[in-house]
Coordinates of C-alpha atoms in Angstrom, one line a residue:
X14 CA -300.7 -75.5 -133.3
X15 CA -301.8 -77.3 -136.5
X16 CA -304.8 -77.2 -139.2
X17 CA -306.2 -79.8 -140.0
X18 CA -309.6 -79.2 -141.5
X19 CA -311.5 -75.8 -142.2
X20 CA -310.0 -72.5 -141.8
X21 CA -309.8 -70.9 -137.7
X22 CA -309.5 -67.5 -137.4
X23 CA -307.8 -67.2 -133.9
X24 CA -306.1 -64.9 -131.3
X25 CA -303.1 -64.9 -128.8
X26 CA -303.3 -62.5 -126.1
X27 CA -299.6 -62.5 -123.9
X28 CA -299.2 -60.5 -120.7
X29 CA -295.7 -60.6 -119.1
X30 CA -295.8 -59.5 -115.5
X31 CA -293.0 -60.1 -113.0
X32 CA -292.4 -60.3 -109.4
X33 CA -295.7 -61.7 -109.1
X34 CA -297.5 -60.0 -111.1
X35 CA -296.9 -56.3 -109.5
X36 CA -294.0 -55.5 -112.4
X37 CA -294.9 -54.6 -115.8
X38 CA -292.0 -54.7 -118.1
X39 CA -291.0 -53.2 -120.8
X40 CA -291.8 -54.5 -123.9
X41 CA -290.2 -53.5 -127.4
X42 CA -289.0 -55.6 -130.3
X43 CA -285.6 -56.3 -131.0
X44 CA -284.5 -57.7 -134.8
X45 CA -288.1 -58.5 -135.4
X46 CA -288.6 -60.4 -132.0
X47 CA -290.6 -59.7 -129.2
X48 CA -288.4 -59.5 -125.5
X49 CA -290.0 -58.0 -122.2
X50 CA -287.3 -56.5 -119.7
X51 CA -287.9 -55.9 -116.0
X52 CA -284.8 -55.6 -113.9
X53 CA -282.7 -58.6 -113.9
X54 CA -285.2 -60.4 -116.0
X55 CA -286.2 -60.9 -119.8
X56 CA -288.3 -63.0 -121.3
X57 CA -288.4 -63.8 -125.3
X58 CA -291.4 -64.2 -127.4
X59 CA -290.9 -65.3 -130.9
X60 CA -293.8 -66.7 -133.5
X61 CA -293.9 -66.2 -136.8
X62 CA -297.5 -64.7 -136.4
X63 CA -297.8 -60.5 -136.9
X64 CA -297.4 -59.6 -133.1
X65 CA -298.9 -56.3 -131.5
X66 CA -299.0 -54.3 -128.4
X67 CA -302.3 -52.9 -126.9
X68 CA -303.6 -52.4 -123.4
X69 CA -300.0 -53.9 -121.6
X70 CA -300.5 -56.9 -123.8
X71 CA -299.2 -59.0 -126.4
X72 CA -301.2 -59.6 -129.1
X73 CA -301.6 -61.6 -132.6
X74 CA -304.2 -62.2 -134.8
X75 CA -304.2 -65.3 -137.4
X76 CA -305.6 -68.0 -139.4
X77 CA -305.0 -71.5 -139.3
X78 CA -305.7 -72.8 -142.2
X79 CA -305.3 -76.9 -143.0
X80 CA -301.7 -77.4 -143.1
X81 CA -300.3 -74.9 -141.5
X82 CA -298.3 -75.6 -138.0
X83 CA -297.6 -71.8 -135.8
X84 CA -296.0 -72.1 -133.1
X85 CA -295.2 -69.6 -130.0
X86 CA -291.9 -70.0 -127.8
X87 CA -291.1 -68.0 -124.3
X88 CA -287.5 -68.1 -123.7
X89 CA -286.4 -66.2 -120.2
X90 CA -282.6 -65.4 -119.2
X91 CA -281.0 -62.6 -117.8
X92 CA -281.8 -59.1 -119.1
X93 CA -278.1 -58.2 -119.2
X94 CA -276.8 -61.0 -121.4
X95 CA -277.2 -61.2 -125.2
X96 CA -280.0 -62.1 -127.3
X97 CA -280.7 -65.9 -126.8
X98 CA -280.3 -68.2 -130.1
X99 CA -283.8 -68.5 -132.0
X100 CA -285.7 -71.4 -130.5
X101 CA -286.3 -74.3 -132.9
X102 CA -289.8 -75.1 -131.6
X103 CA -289.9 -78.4 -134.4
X104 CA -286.7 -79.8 -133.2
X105 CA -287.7 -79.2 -129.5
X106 CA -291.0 -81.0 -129.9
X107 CA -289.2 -83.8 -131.1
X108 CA -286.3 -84.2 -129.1
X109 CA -289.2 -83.8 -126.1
X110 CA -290.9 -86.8 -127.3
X111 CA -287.8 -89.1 -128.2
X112 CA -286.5 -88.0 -124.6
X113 CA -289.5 -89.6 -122.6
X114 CA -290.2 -92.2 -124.8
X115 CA -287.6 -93.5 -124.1
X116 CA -287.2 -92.8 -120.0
X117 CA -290.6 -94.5 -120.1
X118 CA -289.1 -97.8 -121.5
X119 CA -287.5 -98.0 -118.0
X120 CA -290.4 -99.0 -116.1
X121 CA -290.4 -102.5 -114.8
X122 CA -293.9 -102.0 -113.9
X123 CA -296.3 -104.4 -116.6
X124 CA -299.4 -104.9 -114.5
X125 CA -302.9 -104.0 -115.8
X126 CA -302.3 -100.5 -114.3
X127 CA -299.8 -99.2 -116.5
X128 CA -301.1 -96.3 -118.1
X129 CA -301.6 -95.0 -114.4
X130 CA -298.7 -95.8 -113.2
X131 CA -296.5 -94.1 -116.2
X132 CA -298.4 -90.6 -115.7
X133 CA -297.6 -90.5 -112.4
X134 CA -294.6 -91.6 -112.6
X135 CA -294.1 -88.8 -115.6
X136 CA -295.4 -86.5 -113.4
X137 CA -292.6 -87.0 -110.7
X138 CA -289.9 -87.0 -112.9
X139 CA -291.2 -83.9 -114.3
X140 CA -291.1 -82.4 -110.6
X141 CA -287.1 -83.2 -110.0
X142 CA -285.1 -80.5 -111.0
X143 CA -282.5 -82.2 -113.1
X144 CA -279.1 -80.2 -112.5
X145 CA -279.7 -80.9 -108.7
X146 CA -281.9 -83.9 -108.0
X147 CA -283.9 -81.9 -106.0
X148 CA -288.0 -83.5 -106.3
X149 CA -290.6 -80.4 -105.2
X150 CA -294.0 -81.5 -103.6
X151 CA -295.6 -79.2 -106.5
X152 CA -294.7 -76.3 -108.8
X153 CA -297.4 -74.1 -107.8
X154 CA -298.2 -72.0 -104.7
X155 CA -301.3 -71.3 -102.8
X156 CA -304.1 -73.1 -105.1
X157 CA -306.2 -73.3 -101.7
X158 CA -307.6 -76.7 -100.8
X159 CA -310.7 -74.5 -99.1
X160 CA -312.1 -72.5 -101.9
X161 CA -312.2 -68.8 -100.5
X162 CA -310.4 -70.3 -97.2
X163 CA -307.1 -69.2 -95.9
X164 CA -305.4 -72.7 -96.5
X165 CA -302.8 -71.8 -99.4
X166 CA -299.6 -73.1 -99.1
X167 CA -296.3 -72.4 -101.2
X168 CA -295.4 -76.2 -102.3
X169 CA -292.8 -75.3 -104.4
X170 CA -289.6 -76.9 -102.3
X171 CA -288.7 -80.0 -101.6
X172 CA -289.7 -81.2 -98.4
X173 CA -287.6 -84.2 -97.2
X174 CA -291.2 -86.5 -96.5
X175 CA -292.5 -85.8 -100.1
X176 CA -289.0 -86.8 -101.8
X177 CA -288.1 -89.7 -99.7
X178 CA -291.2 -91.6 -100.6
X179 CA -291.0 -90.0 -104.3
X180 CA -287.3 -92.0 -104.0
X181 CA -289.1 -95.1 -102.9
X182 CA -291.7 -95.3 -105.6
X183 CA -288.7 -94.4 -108.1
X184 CA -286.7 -97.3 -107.1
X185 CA -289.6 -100.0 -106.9
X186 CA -290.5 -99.3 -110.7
X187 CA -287.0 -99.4 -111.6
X188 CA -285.9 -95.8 -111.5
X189 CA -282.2 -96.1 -109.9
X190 CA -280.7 -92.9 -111.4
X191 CA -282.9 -90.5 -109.8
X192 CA -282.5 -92.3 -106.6
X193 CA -278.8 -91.7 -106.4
X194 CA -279.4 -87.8 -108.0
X195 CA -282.0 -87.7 -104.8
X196 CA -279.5 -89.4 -102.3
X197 CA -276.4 -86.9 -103.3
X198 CA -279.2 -84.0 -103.4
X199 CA -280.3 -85.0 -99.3
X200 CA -276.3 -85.5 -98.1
X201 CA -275.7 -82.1 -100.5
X202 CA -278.5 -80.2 -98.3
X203 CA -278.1 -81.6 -94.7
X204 CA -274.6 -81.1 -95.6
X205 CA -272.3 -81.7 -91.7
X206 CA -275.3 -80.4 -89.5
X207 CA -277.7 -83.2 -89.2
X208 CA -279.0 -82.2 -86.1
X209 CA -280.5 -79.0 -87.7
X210 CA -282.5 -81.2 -90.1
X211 CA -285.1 -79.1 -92.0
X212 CA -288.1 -80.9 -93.1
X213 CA -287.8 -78.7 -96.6
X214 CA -285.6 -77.4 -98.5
X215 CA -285.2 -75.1 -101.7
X216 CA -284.8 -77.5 -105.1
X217 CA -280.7 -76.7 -105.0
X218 CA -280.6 -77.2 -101.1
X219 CA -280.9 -73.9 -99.8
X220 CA -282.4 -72.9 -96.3
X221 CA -283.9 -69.8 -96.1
X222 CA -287.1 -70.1 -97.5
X223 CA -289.1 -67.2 -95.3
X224 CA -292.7 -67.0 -95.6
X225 CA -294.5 -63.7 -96.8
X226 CA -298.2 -62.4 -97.9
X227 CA -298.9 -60.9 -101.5
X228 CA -301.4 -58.3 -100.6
X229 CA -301.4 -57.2 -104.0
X230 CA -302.7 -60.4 -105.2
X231 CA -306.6 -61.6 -104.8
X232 CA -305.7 -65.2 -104.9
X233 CA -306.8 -68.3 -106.6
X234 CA -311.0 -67.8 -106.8
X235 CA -310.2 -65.1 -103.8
X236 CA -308.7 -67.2 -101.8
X237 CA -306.6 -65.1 -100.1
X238 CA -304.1 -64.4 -98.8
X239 CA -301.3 -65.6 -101.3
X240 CA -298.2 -67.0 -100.0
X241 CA -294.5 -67.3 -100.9
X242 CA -292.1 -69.1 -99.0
X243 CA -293.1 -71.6 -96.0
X244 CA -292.8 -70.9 -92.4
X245 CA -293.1 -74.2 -91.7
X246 CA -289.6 -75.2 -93.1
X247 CA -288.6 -74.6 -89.4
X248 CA -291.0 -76.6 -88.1
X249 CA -290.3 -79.7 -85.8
X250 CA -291.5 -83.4 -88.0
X251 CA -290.2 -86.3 -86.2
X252 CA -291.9 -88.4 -88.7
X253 CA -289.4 -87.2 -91.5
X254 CA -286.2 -89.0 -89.9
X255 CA -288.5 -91.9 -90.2
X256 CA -289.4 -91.1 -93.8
X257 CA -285.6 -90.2 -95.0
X258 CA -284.1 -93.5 -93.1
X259 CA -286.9 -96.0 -94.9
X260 CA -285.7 -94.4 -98.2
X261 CA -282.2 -94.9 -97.5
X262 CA -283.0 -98.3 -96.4
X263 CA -285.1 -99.0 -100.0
X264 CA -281.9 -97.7 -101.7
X265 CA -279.9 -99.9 -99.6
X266 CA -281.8 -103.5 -100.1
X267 CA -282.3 -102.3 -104.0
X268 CA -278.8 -102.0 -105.2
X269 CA -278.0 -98.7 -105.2
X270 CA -273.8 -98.0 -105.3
X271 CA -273.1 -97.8 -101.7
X272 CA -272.2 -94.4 -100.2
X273 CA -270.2 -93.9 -96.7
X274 CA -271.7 -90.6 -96.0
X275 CA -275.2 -91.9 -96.5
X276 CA -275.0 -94.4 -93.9
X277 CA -272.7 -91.8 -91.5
X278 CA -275.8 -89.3 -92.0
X279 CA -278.3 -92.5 -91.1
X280 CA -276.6 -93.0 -87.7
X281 CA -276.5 -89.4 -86.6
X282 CA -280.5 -89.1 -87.8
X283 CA -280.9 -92.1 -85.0
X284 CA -278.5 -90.7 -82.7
X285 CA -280.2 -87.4 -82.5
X286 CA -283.8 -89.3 -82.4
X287 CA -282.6 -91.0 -79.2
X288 CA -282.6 -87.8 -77.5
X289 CA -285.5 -86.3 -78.8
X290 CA -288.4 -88.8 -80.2
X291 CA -290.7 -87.8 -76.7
X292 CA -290.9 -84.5 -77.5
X293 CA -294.1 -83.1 -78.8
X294 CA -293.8 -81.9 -82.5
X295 CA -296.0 -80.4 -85.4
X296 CA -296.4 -83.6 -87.3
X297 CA -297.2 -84.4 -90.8
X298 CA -299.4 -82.3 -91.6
X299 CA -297.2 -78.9 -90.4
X300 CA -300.1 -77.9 -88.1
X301 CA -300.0 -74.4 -87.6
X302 CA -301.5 -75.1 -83.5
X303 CA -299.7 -76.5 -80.4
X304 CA -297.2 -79.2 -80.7
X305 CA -298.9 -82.4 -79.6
X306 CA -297.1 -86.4 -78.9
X307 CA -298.4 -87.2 -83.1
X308 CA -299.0 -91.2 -82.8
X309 CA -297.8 -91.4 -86.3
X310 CA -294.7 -89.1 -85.6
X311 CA -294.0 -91.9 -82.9
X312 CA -294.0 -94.5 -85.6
X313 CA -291.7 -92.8 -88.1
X314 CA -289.2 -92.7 -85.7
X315 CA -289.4 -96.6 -84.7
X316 CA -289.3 -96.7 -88.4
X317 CA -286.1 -94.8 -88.5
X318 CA -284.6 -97.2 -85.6
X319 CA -286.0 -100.3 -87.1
X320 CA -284.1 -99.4 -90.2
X321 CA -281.2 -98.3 -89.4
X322 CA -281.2 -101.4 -86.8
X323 CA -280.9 -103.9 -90.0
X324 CA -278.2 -101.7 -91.9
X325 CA -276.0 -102.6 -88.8
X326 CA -277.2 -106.1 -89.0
X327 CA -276.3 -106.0 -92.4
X328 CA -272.4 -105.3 -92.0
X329 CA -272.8 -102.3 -93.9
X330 CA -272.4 -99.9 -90.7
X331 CA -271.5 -99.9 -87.0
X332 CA -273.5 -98.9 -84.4
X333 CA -274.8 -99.2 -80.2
X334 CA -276.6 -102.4 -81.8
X335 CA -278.5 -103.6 -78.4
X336 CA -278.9 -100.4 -76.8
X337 CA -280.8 -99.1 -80.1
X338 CA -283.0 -102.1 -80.3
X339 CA -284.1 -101.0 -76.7
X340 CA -284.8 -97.8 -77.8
X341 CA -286.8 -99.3 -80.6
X342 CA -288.7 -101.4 -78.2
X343 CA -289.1 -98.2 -75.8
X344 CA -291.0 -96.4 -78.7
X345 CA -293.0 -99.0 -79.9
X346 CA -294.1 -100.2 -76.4
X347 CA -294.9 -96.0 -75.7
X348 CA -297.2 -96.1 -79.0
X349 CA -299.1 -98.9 -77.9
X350 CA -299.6 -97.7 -74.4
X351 CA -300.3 -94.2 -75.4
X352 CA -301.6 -93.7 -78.8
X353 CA -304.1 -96.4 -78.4
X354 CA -307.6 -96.0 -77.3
X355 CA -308.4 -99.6 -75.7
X356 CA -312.5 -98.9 -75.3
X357 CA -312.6 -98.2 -79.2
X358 CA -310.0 -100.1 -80.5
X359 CA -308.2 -97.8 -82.2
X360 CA -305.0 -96.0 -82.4
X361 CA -305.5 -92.2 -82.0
X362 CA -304.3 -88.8 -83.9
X363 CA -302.2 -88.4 -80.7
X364 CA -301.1 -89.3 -76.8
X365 CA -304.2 -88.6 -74.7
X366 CA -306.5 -87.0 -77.9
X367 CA -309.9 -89.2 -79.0
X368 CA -309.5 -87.8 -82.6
X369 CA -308.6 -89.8 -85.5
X370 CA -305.9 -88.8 -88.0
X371 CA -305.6 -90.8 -91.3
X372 CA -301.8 -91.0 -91.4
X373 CA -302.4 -94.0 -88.7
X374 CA -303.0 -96.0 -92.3
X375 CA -299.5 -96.2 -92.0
X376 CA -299.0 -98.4 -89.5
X377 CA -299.5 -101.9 -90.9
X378 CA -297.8 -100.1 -94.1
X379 CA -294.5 -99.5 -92.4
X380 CA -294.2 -102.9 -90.5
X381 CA -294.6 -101.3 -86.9
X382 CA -297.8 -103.6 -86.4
X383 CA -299.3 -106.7 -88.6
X384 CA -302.4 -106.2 -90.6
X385 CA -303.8 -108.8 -88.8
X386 CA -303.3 -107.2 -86.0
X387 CA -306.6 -106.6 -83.9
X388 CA -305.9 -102.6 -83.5
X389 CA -304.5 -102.2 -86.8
X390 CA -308.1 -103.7 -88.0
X391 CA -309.9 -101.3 -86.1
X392 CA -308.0 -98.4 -86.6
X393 CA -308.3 -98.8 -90.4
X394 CA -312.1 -99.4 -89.9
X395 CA -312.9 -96.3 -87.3
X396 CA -310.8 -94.2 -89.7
X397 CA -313.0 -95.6 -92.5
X398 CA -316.0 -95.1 -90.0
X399 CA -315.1 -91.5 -89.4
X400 CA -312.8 -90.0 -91.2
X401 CA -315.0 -91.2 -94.5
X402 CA -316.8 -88.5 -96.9
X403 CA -320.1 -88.9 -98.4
X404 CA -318.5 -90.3 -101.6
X405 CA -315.9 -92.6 -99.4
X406 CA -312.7 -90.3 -99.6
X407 CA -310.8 -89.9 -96.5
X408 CA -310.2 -86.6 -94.3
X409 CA -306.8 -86.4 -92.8
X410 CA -308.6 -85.7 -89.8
X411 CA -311.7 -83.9 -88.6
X412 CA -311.4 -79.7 -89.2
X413 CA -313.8 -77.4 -87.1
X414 CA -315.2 -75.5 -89.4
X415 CA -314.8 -72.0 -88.9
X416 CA -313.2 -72.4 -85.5
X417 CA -309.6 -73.1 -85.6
X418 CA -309.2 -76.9 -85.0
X419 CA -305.6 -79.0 -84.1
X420 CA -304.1 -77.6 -87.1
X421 CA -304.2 -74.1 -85.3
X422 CA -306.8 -72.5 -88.9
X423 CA -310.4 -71.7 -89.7
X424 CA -312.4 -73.4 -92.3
X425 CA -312.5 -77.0 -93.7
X426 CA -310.6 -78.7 -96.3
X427 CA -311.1 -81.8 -98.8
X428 CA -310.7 -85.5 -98.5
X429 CA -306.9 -85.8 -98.7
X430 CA -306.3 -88.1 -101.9
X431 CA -302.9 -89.6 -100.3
X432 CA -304.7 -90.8 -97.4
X433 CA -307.4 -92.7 -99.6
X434 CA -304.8 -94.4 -101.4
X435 CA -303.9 -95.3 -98.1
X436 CA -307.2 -96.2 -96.9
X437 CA -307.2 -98.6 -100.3
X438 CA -303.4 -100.1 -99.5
X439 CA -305.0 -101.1 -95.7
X440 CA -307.7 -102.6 -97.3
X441 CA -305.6 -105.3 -99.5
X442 CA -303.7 -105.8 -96.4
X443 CA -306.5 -107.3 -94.5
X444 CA -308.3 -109.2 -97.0
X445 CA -310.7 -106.9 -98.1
X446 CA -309.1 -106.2 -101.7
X447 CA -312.4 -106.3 -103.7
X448 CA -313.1 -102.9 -101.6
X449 CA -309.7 -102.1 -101.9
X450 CA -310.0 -101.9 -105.8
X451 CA -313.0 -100.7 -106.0
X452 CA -311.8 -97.6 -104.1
X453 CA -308.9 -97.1 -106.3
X454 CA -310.3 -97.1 -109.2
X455 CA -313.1 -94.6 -108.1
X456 CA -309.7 -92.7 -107.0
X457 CA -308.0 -92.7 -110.7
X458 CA -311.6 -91.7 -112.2
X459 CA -310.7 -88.4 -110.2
X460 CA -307.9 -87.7 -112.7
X461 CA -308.1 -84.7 -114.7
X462 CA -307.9 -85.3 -118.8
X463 CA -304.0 -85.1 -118.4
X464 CA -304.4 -88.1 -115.4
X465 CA -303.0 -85.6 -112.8
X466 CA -304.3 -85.6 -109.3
X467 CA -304.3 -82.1 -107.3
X468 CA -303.6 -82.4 -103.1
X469 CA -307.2 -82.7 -102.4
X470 CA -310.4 -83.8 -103.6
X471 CA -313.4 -81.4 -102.7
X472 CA -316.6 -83.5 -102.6
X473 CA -318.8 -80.5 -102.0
X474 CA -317.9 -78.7 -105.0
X475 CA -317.1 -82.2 -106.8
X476 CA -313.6 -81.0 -107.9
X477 CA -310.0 -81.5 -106.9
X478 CA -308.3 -78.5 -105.0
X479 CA -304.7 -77.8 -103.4
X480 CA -301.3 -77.4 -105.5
X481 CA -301.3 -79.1 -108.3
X482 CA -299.9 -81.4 -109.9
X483 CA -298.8 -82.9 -105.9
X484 CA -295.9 -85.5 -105.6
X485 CA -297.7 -86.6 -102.6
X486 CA -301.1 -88.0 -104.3
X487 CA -299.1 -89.5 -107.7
X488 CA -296.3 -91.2 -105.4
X489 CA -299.4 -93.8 -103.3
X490 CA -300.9 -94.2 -106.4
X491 CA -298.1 -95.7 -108.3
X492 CA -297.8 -97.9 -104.7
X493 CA -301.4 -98.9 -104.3
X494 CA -301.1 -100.4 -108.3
X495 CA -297.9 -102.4 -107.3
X496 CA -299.9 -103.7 -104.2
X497 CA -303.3 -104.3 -105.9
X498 CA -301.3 -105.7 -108.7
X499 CA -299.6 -108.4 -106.3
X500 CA -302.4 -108.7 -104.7
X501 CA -304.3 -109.9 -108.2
X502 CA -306.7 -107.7 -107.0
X503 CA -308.1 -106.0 -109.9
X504 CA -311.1 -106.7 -112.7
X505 CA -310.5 -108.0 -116.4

């Protein structure tokens, strides 16, 4: 911190807990500096402000006066090894700036946008772990998107869905180096056993990422309980060979160095989708009920077909060329003959449901229909009819309440911010961009101080909720500017 004018008397208060929170450490100067050891585990505290302990906390008392610049570093490493180096908190702060200054100057994206555009796209480099590539949907776990609710979620892997269009927004604002740190991370993870395809994995590949309860903890605003880990990571998602295969594609048509394995591990994604894109799944949104026949899980994998249909046409792979443009036709002629809902023109959350589910926004989005296309019009406007809050966000689709709805839990939830980029992408699509702006820009005025977005956006308690900051509401953002942009859709 810094003075600049008057004199503050302030004070730091530092309380190291580990294991979440149910560890205190022990906490004892060493040379003058302030370390906390728990087990494997130290962490390093060094100001040059008169520290002291009281109450299992770290405390310092000072003045900042104008002139003066204090500043407090927390270094961790292992408890066994030897004192780390004395942080240089000056020449960090620096090198910090220089660093994404100039990763900024990258962007090809000039549109009247920008400043949007850059956070976010900050904000998802900030999420990729750089010695691996791996991009996690958040670095927080269980900020519930029901305040007091039972809907908190640990986001901190990287699911494949969340990454792959992370990859795609990358590459379309000239971001090609954590594309193909991305690319080796996914053929790293799946590794020779594509058929047992996680939807998630840890941020260095790993599998096991078992979900438990902190009892101990009362959770965010008592929303309990707290969770580690996520049981869903076993979960069947057609819709992710869909989302993987359209990223692979982007890299493909962008430029990216070619890899073998990549389009090996393409062709055994479609050949294990040909056996198994009828079966019911859990969908998107990891529902936590029955499997159902998810419309949209349909669609990803034409998407995945369609794809991987036009690498083969493209010379860069081999492949059953007519037999998988059957299959392709198969899947999109069982979508239209049973998602859709003919009385109310509209395509449905899934086969033989009357509910609505806003990941049908995708539709037009990923080529399977036209926008122009009569049900793609009238899904976008029953969603918009339906699905609509009282400040026109969009559900991802309808909750019960306290009974337990399709996604198998109590409560309710937010209007999903993802989705009402969506709703604003549609919008351009068919003409209607002045609405289409209008909605996006009522979207960004959601943005915290910082211009970060949370999962969700709670127009009850007028206030965003879910992990935070979320890869999957920055990533449509960055695309509805590039479309609205195009589009000339925009005010000034």
């Amino acid at each position: 911190m810094e003075g600049v004018t008057g004199r503050v008397p302030m004070r730091s208060a530092l309380r190291m807990r580990f294991s979440y929170g149910r560890v205190v450490p022990w906490v004892h100067k060493h040379e003058g500096r302030t370390v906390a050891v728990a087990g494997p585990d130290s962490v390093w505290f060094d100001t040059e402000a008169e520290t002291y302990g009281k109450a299992l906390t770290t405390y310092a008392d000072f003045t900042v006066a104008p002139g003066d610049r204090i500043a407090f570093t927390i270094s961790w490493q292992p408890s066994h090894k030897q004192p780390p180096p004395l942080p240089e908190p000056e020449t960090s702060l620096e090198a910090t700036e220089d660093f994404w200054r100039e990763w900024v100057e990258h962007c090809t994206y000039h549109g009247p946008y920008r400043e949007a555009v850059v956070r976010s796209l900050i904000t998802l480099k900030a999420l990729t772990y750089a010695p691996t590539g791996g991009i996690v949907a958040a670095p927080t776990t269980s900020l519930p998107e029901d305040i007091g609710g039972v809907r908190n979620w640990d986001y901190r892997y990287t699911w494949l869905r969340d990454a792959a269009i992370t990859l795609s927004s990358l590459l379309r604002t000239g971001y090609r180096e954590e594309a193909r740190a991305w690319r080796e991370w996914l053929l790293r993870a799946v590794a020779g056993d594509p058929e047992n395809l996680q939807i998630m994995y840890g941020i260095a590949g790993e599998r096991e990422l078992g979900e438990a309860e902190l009892d101990w903890l009362p959770g965010y605003e008592h929303s309990a309980p707290v969770r580690v880990g996520n049981g869903a990571a076993h979960q069947l998602q057609l819709d992710v060979y869909g989302e993987v295969t359209e990223a692979l594609h982007l890299a493909h048509m962008t430029g990216l160095a070619r890899n073998d394995y990549a389009s090996l591990l393409q062709l055994k994604l479609i050949r294990y989708l040909e056996d198994h894109w009828q079966e019911p799944d859990e969908g998107i949104w990891e529902v936590r009920g029955p499997r159902r026949h998810f419309v949209h899980s349909k669609v990803m994998a034409w998407v995945a077909v369609d794809r991987t249909i036009k690498l083969i046409e493209s010379g860069d792979a081999d492949g059953p060329l007519e037999r998988w443009k059957e299959l392709r036709d198969d899947i999109h002629r069982d979508v239209c003959e049973k998602g859709y809902d003919k009385e109310r023109n509209t395509f449905t959350q899934s086969y033989g449901s009357r509910e609505l589910d806003a990941s049908l926004l995708l539709i037009p989005q990923m080529g399977f229909l036209p926008p122009d296309d009569k049900r793609v019009i009238g899904t976008i406007e029953a969603i918009q009819r339906e699905l609509s809050t009282s400040d026109g966000f969009i559900l991802r689709y309808p909750t019960e309440g306290k009974d337990e709805g399709v996604d198998g839990l109590p409560g309710d939830e937010g209007a999903f911010l993802a989705c009402s980029f969506w709703m604003a992408d549609d919008l351009a699509m068919i003409g209607r961009v002045d609405e289409a702006r209008k909605l996006f820009e009522k979207l960004l005025a959601l943005r915290n101080d910082l211009g970060l977005l949370a999962e969700e956006w709670d127009p009850r308690l007028q206030r965003q909720v879910g992990n935070f900051p979320q890869a999957f509401s920055h990533v449509p953002l960055i695309d509805t500017a590039l479309r609205l942009t195009a589009s000339g859709a925009y005010g000034g």
